[in-house]
mmCIF file of C-alpha atoms in Angstrom:
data_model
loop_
_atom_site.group_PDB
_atom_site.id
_atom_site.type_symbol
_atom_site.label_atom_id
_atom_site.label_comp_id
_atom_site.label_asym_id
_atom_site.label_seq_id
_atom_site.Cartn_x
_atom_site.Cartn_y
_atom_site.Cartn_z
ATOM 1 C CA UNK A 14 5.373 -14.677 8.370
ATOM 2 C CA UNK A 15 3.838 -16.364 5.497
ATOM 3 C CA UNK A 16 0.871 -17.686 7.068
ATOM 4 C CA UNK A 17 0.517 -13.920 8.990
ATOM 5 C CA UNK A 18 0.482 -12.962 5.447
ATOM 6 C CA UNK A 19 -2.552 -15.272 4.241
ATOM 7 C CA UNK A 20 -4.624 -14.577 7.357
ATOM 8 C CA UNK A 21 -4.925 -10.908 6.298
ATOM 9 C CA UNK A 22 -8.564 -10.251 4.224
ATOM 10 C CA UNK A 23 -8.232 -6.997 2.476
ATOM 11 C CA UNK A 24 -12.115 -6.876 2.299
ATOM 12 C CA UNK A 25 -15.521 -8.940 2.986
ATOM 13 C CA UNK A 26 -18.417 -9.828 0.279
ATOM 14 C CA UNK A 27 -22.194 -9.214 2.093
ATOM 15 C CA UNK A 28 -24.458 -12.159 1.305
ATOM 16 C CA UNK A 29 -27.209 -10.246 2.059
ATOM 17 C CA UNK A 30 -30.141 -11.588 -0.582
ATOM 18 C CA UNK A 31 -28.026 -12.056 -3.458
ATOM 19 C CA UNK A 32 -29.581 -15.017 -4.254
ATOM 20 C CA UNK A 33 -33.299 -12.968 -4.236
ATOM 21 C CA UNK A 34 -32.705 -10.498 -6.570
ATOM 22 C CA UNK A 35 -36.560 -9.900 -6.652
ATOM 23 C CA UNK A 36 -36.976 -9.515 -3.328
ATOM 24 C CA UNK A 37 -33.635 -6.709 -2.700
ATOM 25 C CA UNK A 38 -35.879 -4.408 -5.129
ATOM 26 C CA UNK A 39 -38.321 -4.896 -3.137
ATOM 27 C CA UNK A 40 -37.165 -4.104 0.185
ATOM 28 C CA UNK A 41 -34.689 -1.317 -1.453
ATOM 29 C CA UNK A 42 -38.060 0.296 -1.647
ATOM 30 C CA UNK A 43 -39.561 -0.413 2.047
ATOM 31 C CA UNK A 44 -36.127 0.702 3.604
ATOM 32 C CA UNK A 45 -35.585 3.585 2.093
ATOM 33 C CA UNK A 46 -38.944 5.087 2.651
ATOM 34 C CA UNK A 47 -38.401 3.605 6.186
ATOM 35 C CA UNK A 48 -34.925 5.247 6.538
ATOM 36 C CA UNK A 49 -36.367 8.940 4.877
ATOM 37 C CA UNK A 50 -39.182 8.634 7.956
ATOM 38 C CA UNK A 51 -35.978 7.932 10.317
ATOM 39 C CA UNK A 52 -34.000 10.837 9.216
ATOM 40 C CA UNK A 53 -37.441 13.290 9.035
ATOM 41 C CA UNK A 54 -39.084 12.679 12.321
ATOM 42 C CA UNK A 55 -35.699 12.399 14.603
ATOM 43 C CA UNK A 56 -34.703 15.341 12.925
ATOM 44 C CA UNK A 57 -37.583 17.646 13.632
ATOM 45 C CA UNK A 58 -37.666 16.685 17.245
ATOM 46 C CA UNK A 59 -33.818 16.810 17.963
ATOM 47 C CA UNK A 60 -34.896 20.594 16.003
ATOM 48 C CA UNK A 61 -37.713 20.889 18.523
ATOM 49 C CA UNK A 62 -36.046 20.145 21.569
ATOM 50 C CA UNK A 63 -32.720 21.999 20.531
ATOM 51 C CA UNK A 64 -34.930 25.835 19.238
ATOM 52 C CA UNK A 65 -38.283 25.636 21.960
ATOM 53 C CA UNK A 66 -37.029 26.960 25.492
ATOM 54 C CA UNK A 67 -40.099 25.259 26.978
ATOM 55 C CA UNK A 68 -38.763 21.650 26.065
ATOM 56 C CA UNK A 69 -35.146 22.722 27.410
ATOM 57 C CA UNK A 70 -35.568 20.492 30.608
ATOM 58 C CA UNK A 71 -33.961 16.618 31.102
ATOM 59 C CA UNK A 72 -36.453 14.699 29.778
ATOM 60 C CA UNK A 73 -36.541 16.151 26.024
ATOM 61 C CA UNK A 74 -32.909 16.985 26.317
ATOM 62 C CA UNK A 75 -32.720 13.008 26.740
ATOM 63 C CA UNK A 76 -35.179 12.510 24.396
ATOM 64 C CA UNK A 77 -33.033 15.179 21.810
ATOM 65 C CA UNK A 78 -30.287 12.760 22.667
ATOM 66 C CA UNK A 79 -32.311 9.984 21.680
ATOM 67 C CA UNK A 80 -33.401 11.043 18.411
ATOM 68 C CA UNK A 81 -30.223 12.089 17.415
ATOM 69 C CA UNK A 82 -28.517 8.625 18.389
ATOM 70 C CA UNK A 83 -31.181 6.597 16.298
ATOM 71 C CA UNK A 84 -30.286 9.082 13.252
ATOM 72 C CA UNK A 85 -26.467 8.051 13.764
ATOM 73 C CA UNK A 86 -27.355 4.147 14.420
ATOM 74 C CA UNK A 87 -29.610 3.911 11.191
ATOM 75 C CA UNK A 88 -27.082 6.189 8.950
ATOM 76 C CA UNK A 89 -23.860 3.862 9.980
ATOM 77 C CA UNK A 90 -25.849 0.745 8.499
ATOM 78 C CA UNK A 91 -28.839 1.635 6.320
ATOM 79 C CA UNK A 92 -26.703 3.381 3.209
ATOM 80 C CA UNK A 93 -24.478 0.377 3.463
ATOM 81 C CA UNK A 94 -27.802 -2.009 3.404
ATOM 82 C CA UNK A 95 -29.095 0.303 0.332
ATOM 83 C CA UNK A 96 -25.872 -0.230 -1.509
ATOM 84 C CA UNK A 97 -25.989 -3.396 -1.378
ATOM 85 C CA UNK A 98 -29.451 -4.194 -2.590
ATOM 86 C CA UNK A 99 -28.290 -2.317 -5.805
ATOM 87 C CA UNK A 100 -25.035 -3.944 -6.350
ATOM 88 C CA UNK A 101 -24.795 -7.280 -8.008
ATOM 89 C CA UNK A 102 -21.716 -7.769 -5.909
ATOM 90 C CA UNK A 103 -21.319 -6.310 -2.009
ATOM 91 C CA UNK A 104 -17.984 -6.180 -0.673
ATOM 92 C CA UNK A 105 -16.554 -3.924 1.802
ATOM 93 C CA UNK A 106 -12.873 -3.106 2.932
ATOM 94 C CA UNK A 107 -11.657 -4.610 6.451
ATOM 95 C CA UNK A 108 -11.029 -1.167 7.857
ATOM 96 C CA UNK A 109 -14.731 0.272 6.588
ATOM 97 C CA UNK A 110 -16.231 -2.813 7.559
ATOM 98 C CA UNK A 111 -14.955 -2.514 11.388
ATOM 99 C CA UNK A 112 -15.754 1.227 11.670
ATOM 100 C CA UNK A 113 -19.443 0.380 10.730
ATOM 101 C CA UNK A 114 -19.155 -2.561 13.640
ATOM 102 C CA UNK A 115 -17.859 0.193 15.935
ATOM 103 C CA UNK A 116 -20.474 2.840 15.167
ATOM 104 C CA UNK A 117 -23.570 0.003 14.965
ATOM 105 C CA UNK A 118 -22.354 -1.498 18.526
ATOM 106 C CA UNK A 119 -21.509 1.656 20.229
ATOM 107 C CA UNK A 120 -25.002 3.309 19.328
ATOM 108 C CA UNK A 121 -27.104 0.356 20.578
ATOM 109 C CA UNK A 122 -25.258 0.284 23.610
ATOM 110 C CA UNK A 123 -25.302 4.167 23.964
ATOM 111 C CA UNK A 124 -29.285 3.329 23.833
ATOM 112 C CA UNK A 125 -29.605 1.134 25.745
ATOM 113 C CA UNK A 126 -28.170 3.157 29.007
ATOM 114 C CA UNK A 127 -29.954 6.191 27.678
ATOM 115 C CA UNK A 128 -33.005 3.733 27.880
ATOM 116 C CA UNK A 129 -32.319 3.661 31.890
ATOM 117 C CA UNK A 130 -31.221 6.977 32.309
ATOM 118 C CA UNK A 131 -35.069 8.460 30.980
ATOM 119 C CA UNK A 132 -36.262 5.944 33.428
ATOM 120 C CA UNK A 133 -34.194 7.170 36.271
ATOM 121 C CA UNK A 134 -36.077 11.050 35.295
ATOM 122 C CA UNK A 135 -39.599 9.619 35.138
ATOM 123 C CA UNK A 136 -38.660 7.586 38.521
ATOM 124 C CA UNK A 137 -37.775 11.312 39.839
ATOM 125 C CA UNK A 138 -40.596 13.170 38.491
ATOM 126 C CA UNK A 139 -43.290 11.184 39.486
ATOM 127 C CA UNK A 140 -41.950 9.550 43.086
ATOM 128 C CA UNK A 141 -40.615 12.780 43.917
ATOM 129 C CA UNK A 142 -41.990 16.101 41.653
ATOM 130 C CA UNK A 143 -40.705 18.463 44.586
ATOM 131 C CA UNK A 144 -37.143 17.670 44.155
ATOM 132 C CA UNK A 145 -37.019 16.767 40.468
ATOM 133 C CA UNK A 146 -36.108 19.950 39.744
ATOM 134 C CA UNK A 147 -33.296 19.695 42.388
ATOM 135 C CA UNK A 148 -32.144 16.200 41.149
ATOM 136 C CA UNK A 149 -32.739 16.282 37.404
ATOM 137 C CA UNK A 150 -30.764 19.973 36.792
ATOM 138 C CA UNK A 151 -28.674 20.669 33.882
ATOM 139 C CA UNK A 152 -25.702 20.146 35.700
ATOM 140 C CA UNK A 153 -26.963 16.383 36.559
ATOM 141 C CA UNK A 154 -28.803 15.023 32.892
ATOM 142 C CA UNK A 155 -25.769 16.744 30.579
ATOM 143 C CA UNK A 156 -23.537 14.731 32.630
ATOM 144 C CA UNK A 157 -25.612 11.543 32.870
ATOM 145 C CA UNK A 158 -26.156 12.031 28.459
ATOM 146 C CA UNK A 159 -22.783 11.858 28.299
ATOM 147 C CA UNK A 160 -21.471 9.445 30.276
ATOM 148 C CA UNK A 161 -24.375 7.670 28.418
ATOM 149 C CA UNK A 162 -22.494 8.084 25.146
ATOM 150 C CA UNK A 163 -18.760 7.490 26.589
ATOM 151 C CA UNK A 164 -19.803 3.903 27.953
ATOM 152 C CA UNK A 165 -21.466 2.828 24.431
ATOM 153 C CA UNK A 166 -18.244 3.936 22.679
ATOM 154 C CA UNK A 167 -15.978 2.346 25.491
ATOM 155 C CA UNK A 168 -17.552 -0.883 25.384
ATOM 156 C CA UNK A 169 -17.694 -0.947 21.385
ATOM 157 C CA UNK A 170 -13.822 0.031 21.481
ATOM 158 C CA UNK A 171 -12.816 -2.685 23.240
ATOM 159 C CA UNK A 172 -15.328 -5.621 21.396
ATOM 160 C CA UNK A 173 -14.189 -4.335 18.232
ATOM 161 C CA UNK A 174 -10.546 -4.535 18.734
ATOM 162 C CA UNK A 175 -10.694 -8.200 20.134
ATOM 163 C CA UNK A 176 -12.876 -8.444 17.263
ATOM 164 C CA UNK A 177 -10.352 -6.987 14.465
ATOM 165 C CA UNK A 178 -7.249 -8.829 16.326
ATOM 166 C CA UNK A 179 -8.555 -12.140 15.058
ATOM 167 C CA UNK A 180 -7.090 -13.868 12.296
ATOM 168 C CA UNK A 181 -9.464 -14.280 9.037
ATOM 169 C CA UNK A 182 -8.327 -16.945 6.781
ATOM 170 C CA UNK A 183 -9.943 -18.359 3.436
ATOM 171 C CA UNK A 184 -13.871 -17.800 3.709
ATOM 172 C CA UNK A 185 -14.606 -13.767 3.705
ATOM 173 C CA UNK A 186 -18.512 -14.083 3.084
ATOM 174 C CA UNK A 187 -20.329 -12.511 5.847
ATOM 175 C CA UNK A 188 -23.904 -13.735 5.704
ATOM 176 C CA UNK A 189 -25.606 -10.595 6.592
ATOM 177 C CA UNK A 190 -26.288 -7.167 5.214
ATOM 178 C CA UNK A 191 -23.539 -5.440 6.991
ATOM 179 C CA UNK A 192 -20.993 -6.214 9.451
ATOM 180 C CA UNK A 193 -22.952 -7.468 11.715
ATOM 181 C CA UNK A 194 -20.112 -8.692 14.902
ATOM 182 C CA UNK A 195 -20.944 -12.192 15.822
ATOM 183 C CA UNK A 196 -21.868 -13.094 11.766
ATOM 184 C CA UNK A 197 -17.676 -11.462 11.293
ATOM 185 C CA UNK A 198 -16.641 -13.861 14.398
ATOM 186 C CA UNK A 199 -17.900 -16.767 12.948
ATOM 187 C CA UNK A 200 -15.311 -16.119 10.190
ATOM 188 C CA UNK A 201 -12.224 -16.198 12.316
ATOM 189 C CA UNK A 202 -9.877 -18.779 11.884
ATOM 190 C CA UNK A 203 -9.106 -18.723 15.862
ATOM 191 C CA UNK A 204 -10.339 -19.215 18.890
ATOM 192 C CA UNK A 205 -12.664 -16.523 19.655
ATOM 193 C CA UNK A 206 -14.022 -17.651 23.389
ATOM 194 C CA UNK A 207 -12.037 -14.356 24.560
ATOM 195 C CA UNK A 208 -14.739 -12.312 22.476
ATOM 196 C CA UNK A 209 -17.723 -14.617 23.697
ATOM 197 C CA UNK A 210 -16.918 -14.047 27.307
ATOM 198 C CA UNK A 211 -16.384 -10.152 26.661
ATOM 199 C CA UNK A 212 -19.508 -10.239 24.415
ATOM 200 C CA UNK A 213 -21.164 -11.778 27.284
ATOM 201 C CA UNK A 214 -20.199 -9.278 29.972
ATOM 202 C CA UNK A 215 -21.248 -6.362 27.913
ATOM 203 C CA UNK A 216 -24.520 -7.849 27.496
ATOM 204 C CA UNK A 217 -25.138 -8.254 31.080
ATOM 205 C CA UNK A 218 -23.911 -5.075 31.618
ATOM 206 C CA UNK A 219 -25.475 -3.002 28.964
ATOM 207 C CA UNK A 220 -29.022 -5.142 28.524
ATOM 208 C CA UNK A 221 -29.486 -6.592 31.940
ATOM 209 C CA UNK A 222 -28.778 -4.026 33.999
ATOM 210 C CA UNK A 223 -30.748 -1.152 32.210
ATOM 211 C CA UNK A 224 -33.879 -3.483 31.984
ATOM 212 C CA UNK A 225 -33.546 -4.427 35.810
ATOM 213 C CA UNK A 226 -33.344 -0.805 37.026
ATOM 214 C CA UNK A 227 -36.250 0.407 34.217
ATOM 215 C CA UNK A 228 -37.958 -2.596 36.315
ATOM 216 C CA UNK A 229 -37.701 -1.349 39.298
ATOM 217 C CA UNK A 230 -38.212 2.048 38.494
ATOM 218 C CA UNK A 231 -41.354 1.614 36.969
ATOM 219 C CA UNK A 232 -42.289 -0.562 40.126
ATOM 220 C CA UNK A 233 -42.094 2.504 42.003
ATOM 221 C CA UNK A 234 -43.888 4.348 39.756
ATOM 222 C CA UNK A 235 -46.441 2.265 39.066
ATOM 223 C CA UNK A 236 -47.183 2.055 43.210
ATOM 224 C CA UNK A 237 -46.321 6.017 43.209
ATOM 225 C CA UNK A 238 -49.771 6.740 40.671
ATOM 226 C CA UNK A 239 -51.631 3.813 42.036
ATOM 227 C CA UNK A 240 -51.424 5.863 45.775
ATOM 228 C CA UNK A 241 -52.796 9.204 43.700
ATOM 229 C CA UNK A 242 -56.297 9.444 44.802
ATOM 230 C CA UNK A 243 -58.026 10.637 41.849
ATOM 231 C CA UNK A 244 -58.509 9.040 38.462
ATOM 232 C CA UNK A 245 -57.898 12.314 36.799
ATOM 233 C CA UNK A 246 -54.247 12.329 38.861
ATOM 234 C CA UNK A 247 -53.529 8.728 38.042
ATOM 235 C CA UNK A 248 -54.089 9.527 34.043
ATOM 236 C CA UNK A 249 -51.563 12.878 34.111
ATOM 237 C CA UNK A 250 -49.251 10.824 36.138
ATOM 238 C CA UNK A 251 -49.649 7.662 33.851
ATOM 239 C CA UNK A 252 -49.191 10.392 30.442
ATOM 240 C CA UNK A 253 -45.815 11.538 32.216
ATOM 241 C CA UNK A 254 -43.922 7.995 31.438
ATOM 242 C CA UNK A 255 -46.673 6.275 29.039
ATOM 243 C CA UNK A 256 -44.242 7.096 25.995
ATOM 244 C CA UNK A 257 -40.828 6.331 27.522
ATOM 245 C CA UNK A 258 -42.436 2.965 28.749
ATOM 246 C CA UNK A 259 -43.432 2.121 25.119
ATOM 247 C CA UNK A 260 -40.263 2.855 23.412
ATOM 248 C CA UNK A 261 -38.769 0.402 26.230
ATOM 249 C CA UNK A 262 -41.464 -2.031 25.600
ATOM 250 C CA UNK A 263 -40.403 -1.815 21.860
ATOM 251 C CA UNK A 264 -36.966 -1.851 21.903
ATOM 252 C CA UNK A 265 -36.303 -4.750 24.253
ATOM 253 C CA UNK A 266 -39.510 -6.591 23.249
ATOM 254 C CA UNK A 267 -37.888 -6.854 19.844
ATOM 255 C CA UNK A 268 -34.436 -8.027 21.125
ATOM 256 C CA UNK A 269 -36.376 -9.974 23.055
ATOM 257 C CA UNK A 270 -38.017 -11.690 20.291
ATOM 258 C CA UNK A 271 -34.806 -11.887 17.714
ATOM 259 C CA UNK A 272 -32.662 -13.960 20.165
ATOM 260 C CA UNK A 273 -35.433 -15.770 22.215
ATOM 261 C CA UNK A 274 -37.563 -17.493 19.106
ATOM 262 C CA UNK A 275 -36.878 -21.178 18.517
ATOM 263 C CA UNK A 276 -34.516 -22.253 15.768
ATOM 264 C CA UNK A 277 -35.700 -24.819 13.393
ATOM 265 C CA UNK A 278 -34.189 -28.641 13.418
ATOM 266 C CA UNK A 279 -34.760 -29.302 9.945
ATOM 267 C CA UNK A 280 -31.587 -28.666 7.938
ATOM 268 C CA UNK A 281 -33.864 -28.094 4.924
ATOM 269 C CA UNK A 282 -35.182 -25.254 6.860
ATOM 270 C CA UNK A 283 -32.070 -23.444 7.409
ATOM 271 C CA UNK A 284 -31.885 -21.398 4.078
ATOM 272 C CA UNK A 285 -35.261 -19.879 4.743
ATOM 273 C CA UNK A 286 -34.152 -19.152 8.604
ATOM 274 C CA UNK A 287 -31.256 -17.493 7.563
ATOM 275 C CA UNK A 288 -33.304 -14.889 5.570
ATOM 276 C CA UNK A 289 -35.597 -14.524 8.183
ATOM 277 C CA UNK A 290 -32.942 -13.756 11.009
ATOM 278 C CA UNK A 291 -30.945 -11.336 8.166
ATOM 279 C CA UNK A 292 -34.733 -9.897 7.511
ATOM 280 C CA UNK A 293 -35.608 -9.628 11.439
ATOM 281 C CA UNK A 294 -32.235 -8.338 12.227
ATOM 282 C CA UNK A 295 -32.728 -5.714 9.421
ATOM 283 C CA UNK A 296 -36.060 -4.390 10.695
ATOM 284 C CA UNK A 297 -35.097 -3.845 14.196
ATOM 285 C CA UNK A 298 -32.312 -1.893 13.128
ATOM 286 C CA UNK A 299 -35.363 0.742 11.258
ATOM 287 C CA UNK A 300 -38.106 -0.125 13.180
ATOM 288 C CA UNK A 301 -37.842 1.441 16.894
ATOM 289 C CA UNK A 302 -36.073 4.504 15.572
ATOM 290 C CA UNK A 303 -38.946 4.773 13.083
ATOM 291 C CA UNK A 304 -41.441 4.761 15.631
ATOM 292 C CA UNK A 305 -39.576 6.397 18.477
ATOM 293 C CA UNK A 306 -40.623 10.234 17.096
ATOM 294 C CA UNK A 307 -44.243 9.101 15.838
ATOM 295 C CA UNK A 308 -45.149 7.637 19.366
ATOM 296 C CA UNK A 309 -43.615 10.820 21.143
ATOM 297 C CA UNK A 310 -45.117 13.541 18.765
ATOM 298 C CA UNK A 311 -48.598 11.709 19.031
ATOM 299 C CA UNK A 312 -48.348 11.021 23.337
ATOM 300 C CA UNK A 313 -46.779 14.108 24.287
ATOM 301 C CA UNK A 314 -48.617 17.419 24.167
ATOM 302 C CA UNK A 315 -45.618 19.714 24.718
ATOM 303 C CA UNK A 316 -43.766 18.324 21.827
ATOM 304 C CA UNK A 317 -46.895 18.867 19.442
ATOM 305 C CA UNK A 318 -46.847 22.134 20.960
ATOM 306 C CA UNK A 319 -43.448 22.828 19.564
ATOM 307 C CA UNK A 320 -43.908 21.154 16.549
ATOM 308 C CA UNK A 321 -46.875 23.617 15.518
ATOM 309 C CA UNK A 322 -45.145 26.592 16.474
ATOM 310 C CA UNK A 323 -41.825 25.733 14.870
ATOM 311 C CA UNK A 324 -44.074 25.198 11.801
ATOM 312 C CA UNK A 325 -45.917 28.502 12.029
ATOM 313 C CA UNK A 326 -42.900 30.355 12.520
ATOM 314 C CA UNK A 327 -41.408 28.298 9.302
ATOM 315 C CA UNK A 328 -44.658 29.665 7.330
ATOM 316 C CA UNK A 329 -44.233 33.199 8.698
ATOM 317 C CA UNK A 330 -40.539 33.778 7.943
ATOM 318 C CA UNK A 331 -41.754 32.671 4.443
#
């Protein structure tokens, strides 16, 4: 019972840059201006897609669904992040620190199948326009949105409580900016291969399979447009998925990057790696939702359609 009792930690201190105070004024700065353009441009399309009848088909109610999961990923880390560059010292309780795990995990995993899902409904519309509106009805994308959501928050249920089943004993210093899950592991005083295998799964389930069937899909696609006969048909067909594809491109390029670049030998490099990881890990987490509404307003006509007339009718009701 006694050594139950010392394995509990009633809360965890973030490292974050506490030892650059300089530099967490500095980036308090970049994020929040980062996490204001987040919050703005998500909003006014999930407003878009939700108030203009003419966007109220699969691919912006996906895309609604989109914007409004990179508003909840960014707002269950980014305040926390903010905090903490203000606060000499960052701690957070056990039970707050493993609700932000659940919400971070769930919502990059709710992404990306959501990911594979739009690619399934440009697959559709371009390899087969004549029964997209057949396939893609409301009755198939609400139910393919949510089952979307229902896996993330599945698969986050179940890492986070192997995660929050572990004992934590003596160190309580999580070397990140939030609770990031495998920097919390690495504080467990127990074997934690369990979560590793599990951890493992769900990637290959949640990363690998979405980026093998956007593969594919865009395979077809690409063969679909390359079969249109004119160059004018080609460019409209290309303009249909062009956006999609470079959110995709984005998102697992930079995951891609994060986990794939070579870590350094030299132990008197480590400090400066660490910040670097903590610094690329941070900018992930803002960067693709950031960009997500600026490279669908400025590719996609029918959303800066919507965008002027929801502004016009804001001017005219004032």
């Amino acid at each position: 019972m006694e050594e139950a009792n010392q394995s509990k930690v009633a809360e965890f201190v973030l490292l974050g840059l506490s030892d650059q105070p300089k530099l967490e004024k500095t980036f308090f700065v970049l994020i929040l201006l980062m996490y204001l353009v987040i919050l703005l441009g998500n909003g006014v399309l999930v407003l878009v897609t939700i108030s203009d009848s003419h966007l109220h088909t699969s691919m912006y109610f996906f895309l609604g669904n989109l914007s409004f999961l990179d508003i909840c990923y960014t707002t269950s880390s980014i305040p926390l992040v903010l905090d903490g560059f203000l606060t000499p010292r960052k701690t957070i309780s056990f039970s707050a620190c493993a609700v932000q795990m659940f919400l971070s995990f769930a919502m990059g995993a709710t992404e990306c199948v959501l990911l594979g899902m739009m690619a399934f409904d440009r697959y559709v519309a371009i390899c087969n326009p004549l029964r997209y509106p057949v396939v893609m009805s409301k009755a198939a994308y609400v139910p393919m949105a949510a089952s979307s959501w229902l896996a993330g928050g599945v698969n986050s249920l179940v890492q986070i409580s192997l995660a929050v089943q572990l004992p934590f004993c003596g160190d309580n210093v999580i070397n990140h900016f939030t609770c990031e899950i495998l920097a919390v592991l690495k504080l467990a005083c127990a074997d934690i291969s369990i979560n590793v295998i599990s951890m493992g799964v769900a990637n290959v389930i949640f990363l690998g399979v979405p980026v093998l069937f956007i593969f594919v899909s865009y395979i077809f696609i690409l063969t679909t447009i390359l079969r249109i006969p004119s160059a004018e048909g080609q460019r409209k067909a290309f303009s249909i998925c062009s956006s999609h594809l470079t959110v995709v491109v984005i998102f697992y390029g930079t995951i891609l990057f994060m986990y794939a670049k070579p870590k350094s030998k030299d132990p008197r490099g480590e400090d400066k790696q660490d910040v670097s990881d903590k610094l690329i890990s941070l900018f992930y987490g803002v960067l693709t939702p950031m960009l997500n509404p600026i490279i669908y307003s400025l590719r996609n006509k029918d959303v800066k359609v919507a965008m002027k007339n929801l502004a016009g009718q804001k001017c005219f009701t004032q």
